[in-house]
Amino acid sequence: MIKKLISKLFVMFFKYTSKNSGPNAFYLNKIISDANFSIGKGSGGPNSIVSEIKSIGKILDSQNPQLIIDVGAHQGSYSDLIIEKYPKSIIHCFEPSKHNFNLLSKKYAEKKNIHLNNIGLSDSEGDVNLFSDYSGSGLASLNKRKLDHFNKEFNYKEKVKTITFDKYWSENLQKKEIDLLKLDVEGTELSVLQGCKNAMENIKNIQFEFGGANIDSRTYFQDFWYLFKEYNYEIFRITPFGLIEINTYTEQEEFFKTTNYIARNKNML
C-alpha cells in the first residue's frame, strides 16, 4: 500500500516537473538521488569505508576472522580499519602502483601480520599498463577510463605485473580458507573473480564495488550476479542503514554510481 502511494506521488511530481523545467526538475533529480542513496545505490566511494567495515563487521564478528585479502589496497585506508577491528587477523594486500606500494611499505613496516604485494590481480598473468590521472591516484585502473566529463585525463601510465589469485592462493596461502576478499580495483573486479574460481569455494565473504568504472570495462551487474549464483553465494547491497539482500536480478541493478556489495558463500555459513 505504501509502495503504491509513493509510486503515485512520484508519477504526479514527475508530470508536474516535466511541464515546469528548471528548479522543479532539479528537486525531482535530488529526490531520486536521495532515494537511491538510502538503498545503497551510489553510497559507495572513499568516504564510505567506515560504513563498509561496519556492515562487513556484522558478518565477520561471529566468524573470528583469521585471513583477509585486500585487493586494491591503495594507501591502506581499508586495511587500517580492518586491523584495528581484528588485530589478530592476517592481511594480504595487493597494490600495483609503485607510489602507493612505497607508502604502504613505510606504514606497515612494523606490522608482521600485514603482507604486501606490489602486483595486480586479474584473470591472467603478465605485464600490463596501469592507467590513472596522476601517480598514486585512487582512480587508477587497468582500463584506460574516459573521464573527460569530469575534466580528468588518464594520461599517466606505468607498467605493472598481474597474476591470478588462484596462483597466489595455491602457492603462497597453501589453499587456506579465506574469511574476506575485498575488491576495489576500478572496474576490473570481474577479471579478478574470474582469476580466482578455484579459490571461490574456500572464500566465506567477498566485498566488491560496482559503478562508473564498469562502464569503461564494459562489465555489468548481471555478470556478477550469475557468477556468484554459480558458486552458491548470496548477494547483499551495503546501504547507510545496513544490508539489503538482492534476491533476484533485474535491470534496475545496473546502476553506474559507486555502490558496494557483499557476497556470502552459502556453503560456508
XYZ file of N, CA and C in Angstrom:
807
model
N 0.823 -1.203 0.000
C 0.000 0.000 0.000
C 0.861 1.258 0.000
N 1.897 1.262 0.899
C 2.798 2.417 0.992
C 3.596 2.580 -0.292
N 4.055 1.440 -0.842
C 4.824 1.492 -2.092
C 3.990 2.078 -3.225
N 2.701 1.694 -3.294
C 1.819 2.215 -4.336
C 1.608 3.711 -4.176
N 1.466 4.151 -2.919
C 1.264 5.574 -2.647
C 2.494 6.379 -3.056
N 3.674 5.885 -2.681
C 4.915 6.574 -3.043
C 5.070 6.625 -4.551
N 4.738 5.506 -5.200
C 4.828 5.445 -6.664
C 3.918 6.484 -7.315
N 2.685 6.612 -6.803
C 1.749 7.595 -7.347
C 2.253 9.016 -7.147
N 2.840 9.282 -5.978
C 3.387 10.615 -5.702
C 4.516 10.948 -6.665
N 5.378 9.968 -6.940
C 6.462 10.179 -7.892
C 5.931 10.492 -9.278
N 4.894 9.748 -9.697
C 4.299 9.971 -11.024
C 3.700 11.364 -11.111
N 2.965 11.764 -10.077
C 2.350 13.087 -10.055
C 3.413 14.181 -10.089
N 4.481 13.993 -9.287
C 5.534 15.001 -9.230
C 6.281 15.069 -10.557
N 6.501 13.898 -11.187
C 7.202 13.869 -12.465
C 6.388 14.590 -13.545
N 5.072 14.340 -13.559
C 4.215 15.009 -14.545
C 4.275 16.520 -14.380
N 4.306 16.959 -13.114
C 4.350 18.399 -12.851
C 5.685 18.989 -13.281
N 6.787 18.337 -12.895
C 8.106 18.889 -13.191
C 8.456 18.787 -14.670
N 7.881 17.803 -15.361
C 8.168 17.675 -16.792
C 7.603 18.859 -17.572
N 6.548 19.489 -17.012
C 5.961 20.663 -17.654
C 6.614 21.952 -17.165
N 7.344 21.833 -16.050
C 7.978 23.006 -15.454
C 9.452 22.701 -15.221
N 10.281 23.091 -16.164
C 11.704 22.782 -16.068
C 12.380 23.709 -15.072
N 13.709 23.633 -15.004
C 14.459 24.494 -14.103
C 14.502 23.933 -12.707
N 14.224 24.750 -11.681
C 14.343 24.329 -10.278
C 13.529 23.095 -9.932
N 12.338 22.953 -10.515
C 11.497 21.800 -10.193
C 12.147 20.495 -10.646
N 12.730 20.513 -11.833
C 13.424 19.328 -12.324
C 14.623 19.007 -11.435
N 15.279 20.041 -10.942
C 16.419 19.844 -10.036
C 15.966 19.113 -8.779
N 14.834 19.527 -8.210
C 14.347 18.900 -6.982
C 13.923 17.455 -7.217
N 13.365 17.184 -8.390
C 12.994 15.809 -8.709
C 14.243 14.928 -8.757
N 15.289 15.412 -9.438
C 16.540 14.650 -9.506
C 17.133 14.448 -8.117
N 17.000 15.466 -7.272
C 17.522 15.365 -5.902
C 16.768 14.299 -5.120
N 15.455 14.251 -5.268
C 14.644 13.250 -4.572
C 15.029 11.847 -5.037
N 15.178 11.668 -6.342
C 15.548 10.362 -6.890
C 16.929 9.948 -6.391
N 17.870 10.895 -6.400
C 19.236 10.617 -5.936
C 19.245 10.217 -4.470
N 18.492 10.940 -3.652
C 18.443 10.636 -2.219
C 17.774 9.285 -1.968
N 16.753 8.973 -2.749
C 16.061 7.685 -2.594
C 17.003 6.534 -2.932
N 17.763 6.683 -4.025
C 18.740 5.655 -4.397
C 19.810 5.500 -3.327
N 20.289 6.636 -2.812
C 21.330 6.617 -1.785
C 20.858 5.862 -0.545
N 19.603 6.026 -0.183
C 19.070 5.390 1.023
C 19.035 3.870 0.915
N 19.017 3.345 -0.320
C 19.063 1.890 -0.501
C 20.440 1.449 -0.994
N 21.432 2.319 -0.799
C 22.817 1.952 -1.079
C 23.330 2.274 -2.458
N 22.452 2.593 -3.380
C 22.880 2.860 -4.749
C 23.576 4.216 -4.828
N 24.879 4.175 -5.089
C 25.645 5.410 -5.165
C 26.188 5.869 -3.831
N 26.050 5.038 -2.798
C 26.512 5.438 -1.467
C 27.941 5.000 -1.184
N 28.605 4.395 -2.203
C 29.975 3.937 -2.019
C 30.990 5.038 -2.273
N 32.255 4.660 -2.404
C 33.304 5.649 -2.641
C 34.235 5.766 -1.450
N 35.236 6.646 -1.545
C 36.257 6.759 -0.489
C 35.717 7.155 0.873
N 34.573 7.831 0.914
C 34.024 8.261 2.199
C 33.124 7.215 2.854
N 33.006 6.056 2.203
C 32.070 5.043 2.712
C 32.772 3.907 3.448
N 34.099 3.988 3.599
C 34.856 2.855 4.150
C 34.403 2.497 5.557
N 34.121 3.492 6.387
C 33.691 3.215 7.759
C 32.389 2.421 7.777
N 31.425 2.829 6.931
C 30.152 2.100 6.884
C 30.335 0.710 6.279
N 31.302 0.569 5.359
C 31.598 -0.743 4.776
C 32.103 -1.691 5.857
N 33.057 -1.208 6.652
C 33.620 -2.034 7.724
C 32.551 -2.386 8.744
N 31.677 -1.430 9.035
C 30.592 -1.674 9.985
C 29.677 -2.782 9.481
N 29.349 -2.731 8.185
C 28.450 -3.734 7.605
C 29.104 -5.107 7.549
N 30.337 -5.157 7.076
C 31.009 -6.459 6.976
C 31.318 -6.987 8.368
N 31.498 -6.060 9.339
C 31.779 -6.473 10.709
C 30.650 -7.273 11.324
N 29.428 -6.953 10.957
C 28.282 -7.682 11.486
C 28.322 -9.146 11.068
N 28.990 -9.399 9.950
C 29.133 -10.774 9.469
C 30.389 -11.418 10.043
N 31.496 -10.669 10.039
C 32.778 -11.227 10.448
C 32.898 -11.443 11.954
N 32.210 -10.631 12.747
C 32.339 -10.715 14.201
C 32.086 -12.129 14.724
N 31.135 -12.803 14.143
C 30.783 -14.149 14.597
C 31.710 -15.215 14.020
N 32.583 -14.799 13.078
C 33.437 -15.770 12.394
C 34.877 -15.765 12.903
N 35.215 -14.801 13.781
C 36.580 -14.691 14.284
C 37.573 -14.732 13.124
N 37.564 -13.716 12.248
C 38.348 -13.744 11.004
C 39.855 -13.917 11.221
N 40.426 -14.809 10.421
C 41.852 -15.091 10.507
C 42.625 -14.578 9.290
N 42.024 -14.716 8.107
C 42.731 -14.387 6.870
C 41.889 -13.467 5.990
N 42.435 -12.293 5.667
C 41.718 -11.276 4.896
C 42.586 -10.822 3.730
N 41.967 -10.647 2.566
C 42.681 -10.230 1.361
C 42.160 -8.862 0.925
N 43.077 -7.896 0.815
C 42.716 -6.535 0.415
C 43.276 -6.286 -0.990
N 42.393 -6.374 -1.977
C 42.811 -6.206 -3.379
C 42.466 -4.787 -3.829
N 43.485 -4.040 -4.210
C 43.318 -2.617 -4.469
C 43.465 -1.871 -3.162
N 44.585 -2.138 -2.463
C 44.786 -1.598 -1.111
C 44.991 -0.089 -1.114
N 45.396 0.465 -2.252
C 45.668 1.894 -2.404
C 46.661 2.346 -1.335
N 46.261 3.188 -0.392
C 47.184 3.668 0.639
C 46.829 3.150 2.036
N 46.002 2.099 2.071
C 45.780 1.374 3.308
C 44.596 1.774 4.157
N 43.708 2.624 3.662
C 42.577 3.074 4.483
C 41.709 1.913 4.957
N 41.436 0.973 4.062
C 40.588 -0.169 4.409
C 41.299 -1.091 5.392
N 42.553 -1.429 5.099
C 43.311 -2.331 5.971
C 43.539 -1.723 7.345
N 43.681 -0.398 7.409
C 43.840 0.275 8.701
C 42.673 -0.050 9.623
N 41.459 0.068 9.089
C 40.267 -0.165 9.903
C 40.077 -1.650 10.218
N 40.440 -2.495 9.267
C 40.320 -3.939 9.486
C 41.256 -4.386 10.606
N 42.503 -3.931 10.554
C 43.477 -4.375 11.550
C 43.163 -3.776 12.921
N 42.523 -2.621 12.925
C 42.094 -2.023 14.192
C 40.982 -2.842 14.830
N 40.071 -3.324 13.978
C 38.920 -4.097 14.477
C 39.299 -5.548 14.757
N 40.195 -6.110 13.934
C 40.603 -7.511 14.089
C 42.133 -7.582 14.150
N 42.725 -7.163 15.257
C 44.189 -7.048 15.359
C 44.955 -8.357 15.212
N 44.278 -9.492 15.401
C 44.961 -10.780 15.298
C 44.849 -11.403 13.906
N 44.135 -10.744 13.024
C 43.962 -11.290 11.671
C 45.222 -11.066 10.836
N 45.351 -11.852 9.787
C 46.450 -11.712 8.826
C 45.871 -11.131 7.542
N 46.499 -10.078 7.037
C 46.005 -9.404 5.834
C 47.054 -9.483 4.727
N 46.612 -9.873 3.548
C 47.470 -9.853 2.362
C 46.952 -8.753 1.439
N 47.782 -7.746 1.188
C 47.397 -6.589 0.377
C 48.005 -6.676 -1.022
N 47.219 -6.278 -2.010
C 47.683 -6.186 -3.392
C 47.525 -4.757 -3.870
N 48.638 -4.143 -4.282
C 48.618 -2.769 -4.781
C 49.682 -2.622 -5.881
N 49.248 -2.523 -7.151
C 50.203 -2.472 -8.263
C 50.961 -1.152 -8.414
N 50.392 -0.045 -7.932
C 51.045 1.256 -8.058
C 52.309 1.308 -7.197
N 53.441 1.621 -7.815
C 54.701 1.693 -7.081
C 54.654 2.794 -6.026
N 54.058 3.922 -6.378
C 53.945 5.044 -5.449
C 53.191 4.628 -4.187
N 52.037 4.010 -4.369
C 51.230 3.598 -3.223
C 51.874 2.451 -2.454
N 52.525 1.552 -3.179
C 53.192 0.429 -2.520
C 54.295 0.929 -1.587
N 55.034 1.938 -2.016
C 56.083 2.504 -1.172
C 55.499 3.119 0.102
N 54.345 3.777 -0.030
C 53.677 4.343 1.138
C 53.230 3.240 2.103
N 52.678 2.171 1.529
C 52.234 1.045 2.347
C 53.409 0.386 3.066
N 54.534 0.282 2.366
C 55.721 -0.353 2.952
C 56.201 0.409 4.178
N 56.164 1.720 4.100
C 56.566 2.541 5.244
C 55.534 2.454 6.372
N 54.267 2.510 6.000
C 53.198 2.493 7.005
C 53.181 1.197 7.802
N 53.380 0.069 7.113
C 53.232 -1.234 7.759
C 54.564 -1.934 8.015
N 55.643 -1.171 8.072
C 56.972 -1.759 8.263
C 57.060 -2.597 9.537
N 56.329 -2.200 10.568
C 56.381 -2.910 11.855
C 55.240 -3.909 12.027
N 54.376 -4.008 11.037
C 53.224 -4.904 11.134
C 53.561 -6.267 10.511
N 53.807 -7.240 11.357
C 54.194 -8.562 10.869
C 53.019 -9.346 10.291
N 51.808 -8.928 10.622
C 50.636 -9.659 10.133
C 50.033 -9.035 8.870
N 50.720 -8.047 8.287
C 50.274 -7.466 7.022
C 51.326 -7.753 5.955
N 50.925 -8.474 4.921
C 51.840 -8.873 3.846
C 51.506 -8.080 2.584
N 52.490 -7.413 2.038
C 52.286 -6.523 0.891
C 52.780 -7.139 -0.408
N 52.010 -6.919 -1.459
C 52.363 -7.421 -2.796
C 52.241 -6.292 -3.804
N 53.358 -5.926 -4.425
C 53.358 -4.865 -5.435
C 53.019 -5.480 -6.794
N 51.771 -5.915 -6.890
C 51.316 -6.636 -8.072
C 49.801 -6.501 -8.163
N 49.258 -6.620 -9.362
C 47.822 -6.570 -9.544
C 47.251 -7.958 -9.740
N 45.964 -8.105 -9.483
C 45.279 -9.371 -9.727
C 44.377 -9.230 -10.940
N 44.303 -10.292 -11.728
C 43.459 -10.281 -12.919
C 43.101 -11.727 -13.264
N 42.627 -11.941 -14.487
C 42.288 -13.297 -14.932
C 43.435 -13.950 -15.688
N 44.598 -13.256 -15.753
C 45.759 -13.813 -16.443
C 47.037 -13.223 -15.847
N 48.142 -13.821 -16.199
C 49.443 -13.378 -15.693
C 50.200 -12.649 -16.800
N 50.832 -11.517 -16.465
C 51.588 -10.800 -17.489
C 51.932 -9.384 -17.085
N 52.437 -8.613 -18.049
C 52.770 -7.205 -17.853
C 51.720 -6.354 -18.559
N 51.140 -5.421 -17.832
C 50.080 -4.574 -18.387
C 50.312 -3.137 -17.954
N 49.523 -2.232 -18.508
C 49.584 -0.827 -18.113
C 48.557 -0.531 -17.024
N 48.979 0.261 -16.054
C 48.077 0.799 -15.049
C 47.874 2.271 -15.390
N 46.638 2.635 -15.724
C 46.326 3.995 -16.172
C 45.751 4.817 -15.014
N 46.052 6.103 -15.012
C 45.477 6.990 -13.998
C 45.629 8.440 -14.416
N 45.040 9.327 -13.627
C 45.167 10.757 -13.903
C 46.429 11.339 -13.277
N 46.998 10.625 -12.287
C 48.281 11.024 -11.712
C 48.827 9.852 -10.899
N 50.106 9.863 -10.608
C 50.740 8.786 -9.855
C 50.142 8.684 -8.459
N 49.696 7.478 -8.111
C 49.109 7.255 -6.794
C 47.620 7.517 -6.713
N 46.989 7.833 -7.817
C 45.561 8.164 -7.840
C 44.695 6.997 -7.385
N 43.631 7.321 -6.668
C 42.667 6.308 -6.260
C 41.802 5.827 -7.402
N 41.892 6.484 -8.558
C 41.114 6.097 -9.737
C 41.883 5.163 -10.660
N 43.127 4.844 -10.327
C 43.977 4.027 -11.195
C 43.292 2.716 -11.569
N 43.421 2.344 -12.836
C 42.725 1.164 -13.343
C 43.540 0.505 -14.447
N 43.322 -0.784 -14.635
C 43.952 -1.482 -15.756
C 43.251 -1.147 -17.063
N 42.116 -0.450 -16.971
C 41.414 0.064 -18.149
C 41.696 1.558 -18.275
N 41.913 2.026 -19.492
C 42.096 3.467 -19.685
C 40.717 4.104 -19.704
N 40.337 4.655 -18.566
C 38.996 5.199 -18.411
C 38.827 6.517 -19.160
N 37.610 6.786 -19.592
C 37.279 8.051 -20.259
C 36.493 8.913 -19.279
N 37.175 9.903 -18.701
C 36.561 10.749 -17.692
C 36.659 12.227 -18.065
N 36.618 12.501 -19.361
C 36.670 13.892 -19.824
C 35.530 14.712 -19.224
N 34.379 14.063 -19.016
C 33.215 14.770 -18.473
C 33.431 15.211 -17.028
N 34.483 14.673 -16.381
C 34.856 15.130 -15.037
C 36.159 15.937 -15.079
N 36.541 16.319 -16.301
C 37.782 17.077 -16.502
C 39.001 16.332 -15.973
N 38.995 15.008 -16.154
C 40.131 14.180 -15.763
C 40.656 13.438 -16.982
N 41.958 13.496 -17.186
C 42.592 12.804 -18.306
C 43.445 11.656 -17.778
N 43.276 10.490 -18.363
C 44.036 9.312 -17.953
C 45.310 9.196 -18.792
N 46.196 10.157 -18.646
C 47.417 10.194 -19.447
C 48.623 9.594 -18.755
N 48.502 9.335 -17.447
C 49.628 8.744 -16.721
C 49.503 7.225 -16.776
N 50.612 6.534 -17.035
C 50.576 5.073 -17.031
C 51.913 4.519 -16.563
N 51.846 3.330 -15.983
C 53.061 2.631 -15.564
C 52.878 1.140 -15.810
N 53.970 0.470 -16.105
C 53.938 -0.964 -16.333
C 53.844 -1.695 -15.000
N 52.896 -2.596 -14.901
C 52.743 -3.386 -13.682
C 52.563 -4.849 -14.055
N 52.769 -5.705 -13.073
C 52.599 -7.139 -13.284
C 51.263 -7.595 -12.695
N 50.667 -8.585 -13.332
C 49.440 -9.184 -12.802
C 49.597 -10.694 -12.698
N 48.905 -11.272 -11.725
C 48.800 -12.722 -11.605
C 47.348 -13.044 -11.274
N 47.008 -14.303 -11.274
C 45.670 -14.706 -10.838
C 45.714 -14.984 -9.333
N 44.586 -14.762 -8.675
C 44.553 -15.060 -7.249
C 44.665 -16.554 -7.013
N 44.153 -17.362 -7.948
C 44.272 -18.814 -7.803
C 45.731 -19.223 -7.656
N 46.599 -18.603 -8.436
C 48.034 -18.926 -8.366
C 48.595 -18.531 -6.993
N 48.261 -17.330 -6.553
C 48.761 -16.842 -5.261
C 48.199 -17.688 -4.113
N 46.926 -17.997 -4.194
C 46.253 -18.786 -3.166
C 46.898 -20.168 -3.030
N 47.228 -20.756 -4.154
C 47.818 -22.096 -4.156
C 49.271 -22.084 -3.688
N 50.051 -21.120 -4.193
C 51.491 -21.114 -3.925
C 51.880 -20.399 -2.641
N 51.112 -19.370 -2.254
C 51.504 -18.561 -1.095
C 50.624 -18.768 0.134
N 49.396 -19.223 -0.072
C 48.468 -19.379 1.048
C 48.114 -20.845 1.326
N 48.723 -21.755 0.581
C 48.512 -23.190 0.773
C 47.023 -23.555 0.771
N 46.261 -22.832 -0.046
C 44.831 -23.090 -0.244
C 44.016 -23.025 1.055
N 44.381 -22.061 1.906
C 43.658 -21.893 3.169
C 42.294 -21.252 2.945
N 41.396 -21.441 3.910
C 40.109 -20.753 3.878
C 40.322 -19.256 4.071
N 39.551 -18.467 3.355
C 39.665 -17.011 3.418
C 38.378 -16.449 4.005
N 38.528 -15.588 5.002
C 37.351 -15.012 5.653
C 36.747 -13.876 4.843
N 37.607 -13.073 4.215
C 37.107 -11.931 3.437
C 38.054 -11.609 2.293
N 37.488 -11.476 1.101
C 38.203 -10.971 -0.068
C 37.564 -9.649 -0.435
N 38.309 -8.557 -0.302
C 37.788 -7.222 -0.622
C 38.346 -6.765 -1.960
N 37.461 -6.330 -2.852
C 37.862 -5.902 -4.196
C 37.477 -4.448 -4.445
N 38.472 -3.639 -4.731
C 38.241 -2.246 -5.134
C 39.294 -1.916 -6.173
N 39.024 -2.321 -7.419
C 40.041 -2.231 -8.470
C 39.529 -1.492 -9.711
N 38.618 -0.576 -9.474
C 38.188 0.364 -10.513
C 37.801 -0.299 -11.845
N 36.847 -1.207 -11.766
C 36.277 -1.763 -12.988
C 36.799 -3.119 -13.403
N 37.862 -3.619 -12.756
C 38.398 -4.934 -13.141
C 38.058 -6.010 -12.100
N 37.058 -5.733 -11.263
C 36.645 -6.689 -10.240
C 36.246 -8.037 -10.845
N 35.534 -8.015 -11.960
C 35.093 -9.263 -12.576
C 36.284 -10.082 -13.053
N 37.295 -9.416 -13.604
C 38.503 -10.124 -14.056
C 39.206 -10.794 -12.881
N 39.257 -10.119 -11.740
C 39.864 -10.712 -10.547
C 39.092 -11.961 -10.133
N 37.769 -11.864 -10.134
C 36.945 -13.007 -9.749
C 37.103 -14.178 -10.725
N 37.254 -13.863 -12.010
C 37.447 -14.928 -12.996
C 38.802 -15.593 -12.840
N 39.710 -14.903 -12.158
C 41.031 -15.479 -11.891
C 41.128 -16.160 -10.545
N 39.998 -16.298 -9.842
C 40.044 -16.999 -8.549
C 38.905 -18.002 -8.411
N 38.515 -18.592 -9.525
C 37.395 -19.535 -9.494
C 37.707 -20.791 -8.680
N 38.974 -21.202 -8.656
C 39.324 -22.377 -7.844
C 39.231 -22.058 -6.361
N 39.551 -20.815 -6.008
C 39.545 -20.422 -4.600
C 38.152 -20.085 -4.080
N 37.219 -19.761 -4.973
C 35.932 -19.224 -4.540
C 35.167 -20.143 -3.591
N 35.328 -21.441 -3.728
C 34.639 -22.364 -2.835
C 35.189 -22.287 -1.417
N 36.362 -21.632 -1.267
C 37.016 -21.524 0.037
C 37.054 -20.094 0.561
N 36.242 -19.218 -0.032
C 36.147 -17.831 0.421
C 34.775 -17.624 1.046
N 34.760 -17.183 2.299
C 33.489 -17.017 3.008
C 32.716 -15.785 2.545
N 33.429 -14.662 2.389
C 32.783 -13.400 2.044
C 33.606 -12.644 1.011
N 32.912 -12.031 0.062
C 33.572 -11.200 -0.936
C 32.877 -9.841 -0.957
N 33.642 -8.796 -0.696
C 33.111 -7.437 -0.801
C 33.637 -6.837 -2.100
N 32.741 -6.288 -2.907
C 33.176 -5.723 -4.178
C 32.439 -4.435 -4.494
N 33.038 -3.668 -5.381
C 32.495 -2.373 -5.775
C 31.974 -2.448 -7.206
N 30.908 -1.722 -7.480
C 30.347 -1.646 -8.834
C 29.917 -0.205 -9.081
N 30.264 0.329 -10.245
C 29.900 1.724 -10.523
C 30.370 2.200 -11.874
N 30.752 3.462 -11.933
C 31.112 4.084 -13.201
C 32.273 3.417 -13.913
N 33.215 2.854 -13.157
C 34.373 2.196 -13.771
C 33.957 0.983 -14.596
N 32.791 0.409 -14.276
C 32.306 -0.748 -15.034
C 31.790 -0.355 -16.411
N 31.513 0.924 -16.603
C 31.178 1.399 -17.951
C 32.404 1.262 -18.836
N 33.562 1.647 -18.286
C 34.802 1.587 -19.065
C 35.257 0.154 -19.312
N 35.002 -0.740 -18.359
C 35.408 -2.139 -18.545
C 34.346 -2.960 -19.267
N 33.188 -2.314 -19.525
C 32.075 -2.985 -20.228
C 31.643 -4.256 -19.498
N 31.545 -4.149 -18.174
C 31.030 -5.259 -17.376
C 29.750 -4.812 -16.686
N 28.871 -5.758 -16.414
C 27.546 -5.441 -15.896
C 27.284 -6.195 -14.602
N 26.333 -5.680 -13.839
C 25.988 -6.368 -12.603
C 25.467 -7.765 -12.904
N 24.861 -7.927 -14.043
C 24.379 -9.255 -14.438
C 25.527 -10.275 -14.457
N 26.716 -9.835 -14.899
C 27.877 -10.730 -14.932
C 28.228 -11.213 -13.525
N 28.196 -10.283 -12.568
C 28.492 -10.644 -11.178
C 27.402 -11.557 -10.618
N 26.163 -11.217 -10.931
C 25.031 -11.970 -10.411
C 25.132 -13.445 -10.771
N 25.350 -13.741 -12.046
C 25.392 -15.136 -12.482
C 26.639 -15.854 -11.992
N 27.762 -15.129 -11.899
C 28.981 -15.750 -11.387
C 28.801 -16.180 -9.933
N 28.247 -15.294 -9.123
C 28.057 -15.626 -7.710
C 27.002 -16.711 -7.520
N 25.963 -16.696 -8.336
C 24.942 -17.735 -8.228
C 25.524 -19.102 -8.592
N 26.437 -19.111 -9.555
C 27.083 -20.367 -9.962
C 27.823 -21.003 -8.792
N 28.397 -20.155 -7.934
C 29.169 -20.663 -6.797
C 28.378 -20.625 -5.478
N 27.082 -20.457 -5.590
C 26.163 -20.515 -4.445
C 26.450 -19.430 -3.403
N 26.618 -18.213 -3.877
C 26.762 -17.055 -2.996
C 25.442 -16.287 -2.959
N 25.135 -15.684 -1.814
C 24.032 -14.742 -1.721
C 24.610 -13.330 -1.736
N 23.893 -12.383 -2.342
C 24.430 -11.043 -2.563
C 23.621 -10.002 -1.798
N 24.352 -9.095 -1.141
C 23.729 -8.006 -0.397
C 24.306 -6.668 -0.855
N 23.461 -5.661 -0.931
C 23.933 -4.296 -1.180
C 24.162 -3.609 0.157
N 25.297 -2.934 0.291
C 25.589 -2.186 1.512
C 24.896 -0.837 1.419
N 24.096 -0.501 2.432
C 23.400 0.783 2.473
C 23.823 1.528 3.738
N 23.514 2.813 3.834
C 23.834 3.554 5.063
C 23.107 3.014 6.288
N 22.109 2.148 6.065
C 21.289 1.651 7.167
C 21.387 0.141 7.344
N 22.363 -0.484 6.703
C 22.517 -1.925 6.836
C 22.564 -2.608 5.481
N 22.321 -3.902 5.470
C 22.403 -4.699 4.252
C 21.022 -4.981 3.664
N 20.944 -4.929 2.329
C 19.722 -5.311 1.621
C 20.053 -6.485 0.720
N 19.380 -7.608 0.928
C 19.645 -8.778 0.093
C 19.016 -8.591 -1.286
N 19.753 -8.986 -2.314
C 19.266 -8.921 -3.689
C 18.872 -10.330 -4.086
N 17.597 -10.617 -3.992
C 17.120 -11.982 -4.215
C 17.005 -12.350 -5.682
N 16.719 -11.356 -6.514
C 16.568 -11.612 -7.946
C 17.296 -10.534 -8.734
N 17.687 -10.871 -9.927
C 18.338 -9.880 -10.795
C 17.288 -9.157 -11.642
N 17.403 -7.844 -11.699
C 16.632 -7.046 -12.654
C 17.569 -5.992 -13.231
N 17.154 -5.386 -14.334
C 17.976 -4.368 -14.974
C 18.172 -3.138 -14.090
N 17.333 -2.982 -13.069
C 17.483 -1.848 -12.156
C 18.780 -1.913 -11.362
N 19.377 -3.105 -11.295
C 20.650 -3.236 -10.587
C 21.819 -2.673 -11.397
N 21.594 -2.377 -12.669
C 22.665 -1.785 -13.493
C 22.744 -0.288 -13.191
N 23.266 0.018 -12.028
C 23.334 1.389 -11.535
C 24.802 1.806 -11.478
N 25.191 2.753 -12.330
C 26.614 3.041 -12.516
C 27.126 4.225 -11.690
N 26.702 4.274 -10.424
C 27.339 5.146 -9.454
C 27.869 4.233 -8.354
N 29.022 4.575 -7.806
C 29.745 3.667 -6.924
C 28.873 3.088 -5.815
N 28.731 1.769 -5.840
C 27.903 1.026 -4.890
C 28.700 -0.173 -4.412
N 28.568 -0.495 -3.132
C 29.307 -1.626 -2.564
C 28.392 -2.791 -2.235
N 28.930 -3.990 -2.418
C 28.171 -5.218 -2.212
C 28.972 -6.214 -1.376
N 28.248 -7.107 -0.736
C 28.859 -8.239 -0.039
C 28.217 -9.512 -0.574
N 29.056 -10.448 -0.991
C 28.573 -11.761 -1.419
C 29.036 -12.786 -0.389
N 28.099 -13.604 0.075
C 28.405 -14.594 1.123
C 28.265 -16.011 0.564
N 29.271 -16.822 0.849
C 29.288 -18.203 0.398
C 28.352 -19.032 1.265
N 27.205 -19.408 0.715
C 26.203 -20.129 1.498
C 26.690 -21.522 1.921
N 27.676 -22.056 1.198
C 28.212 -23.375 1.561
C 29.084 -23.322 2.819
N 29.450 -22.090 3.241
C 30.355 -21.949 4.385
C 29.677 -21.235 5.556
N 28.372 -21.057 5.485
C 27.663 -20.387 6.583
C 27.561 -21.320 7.798
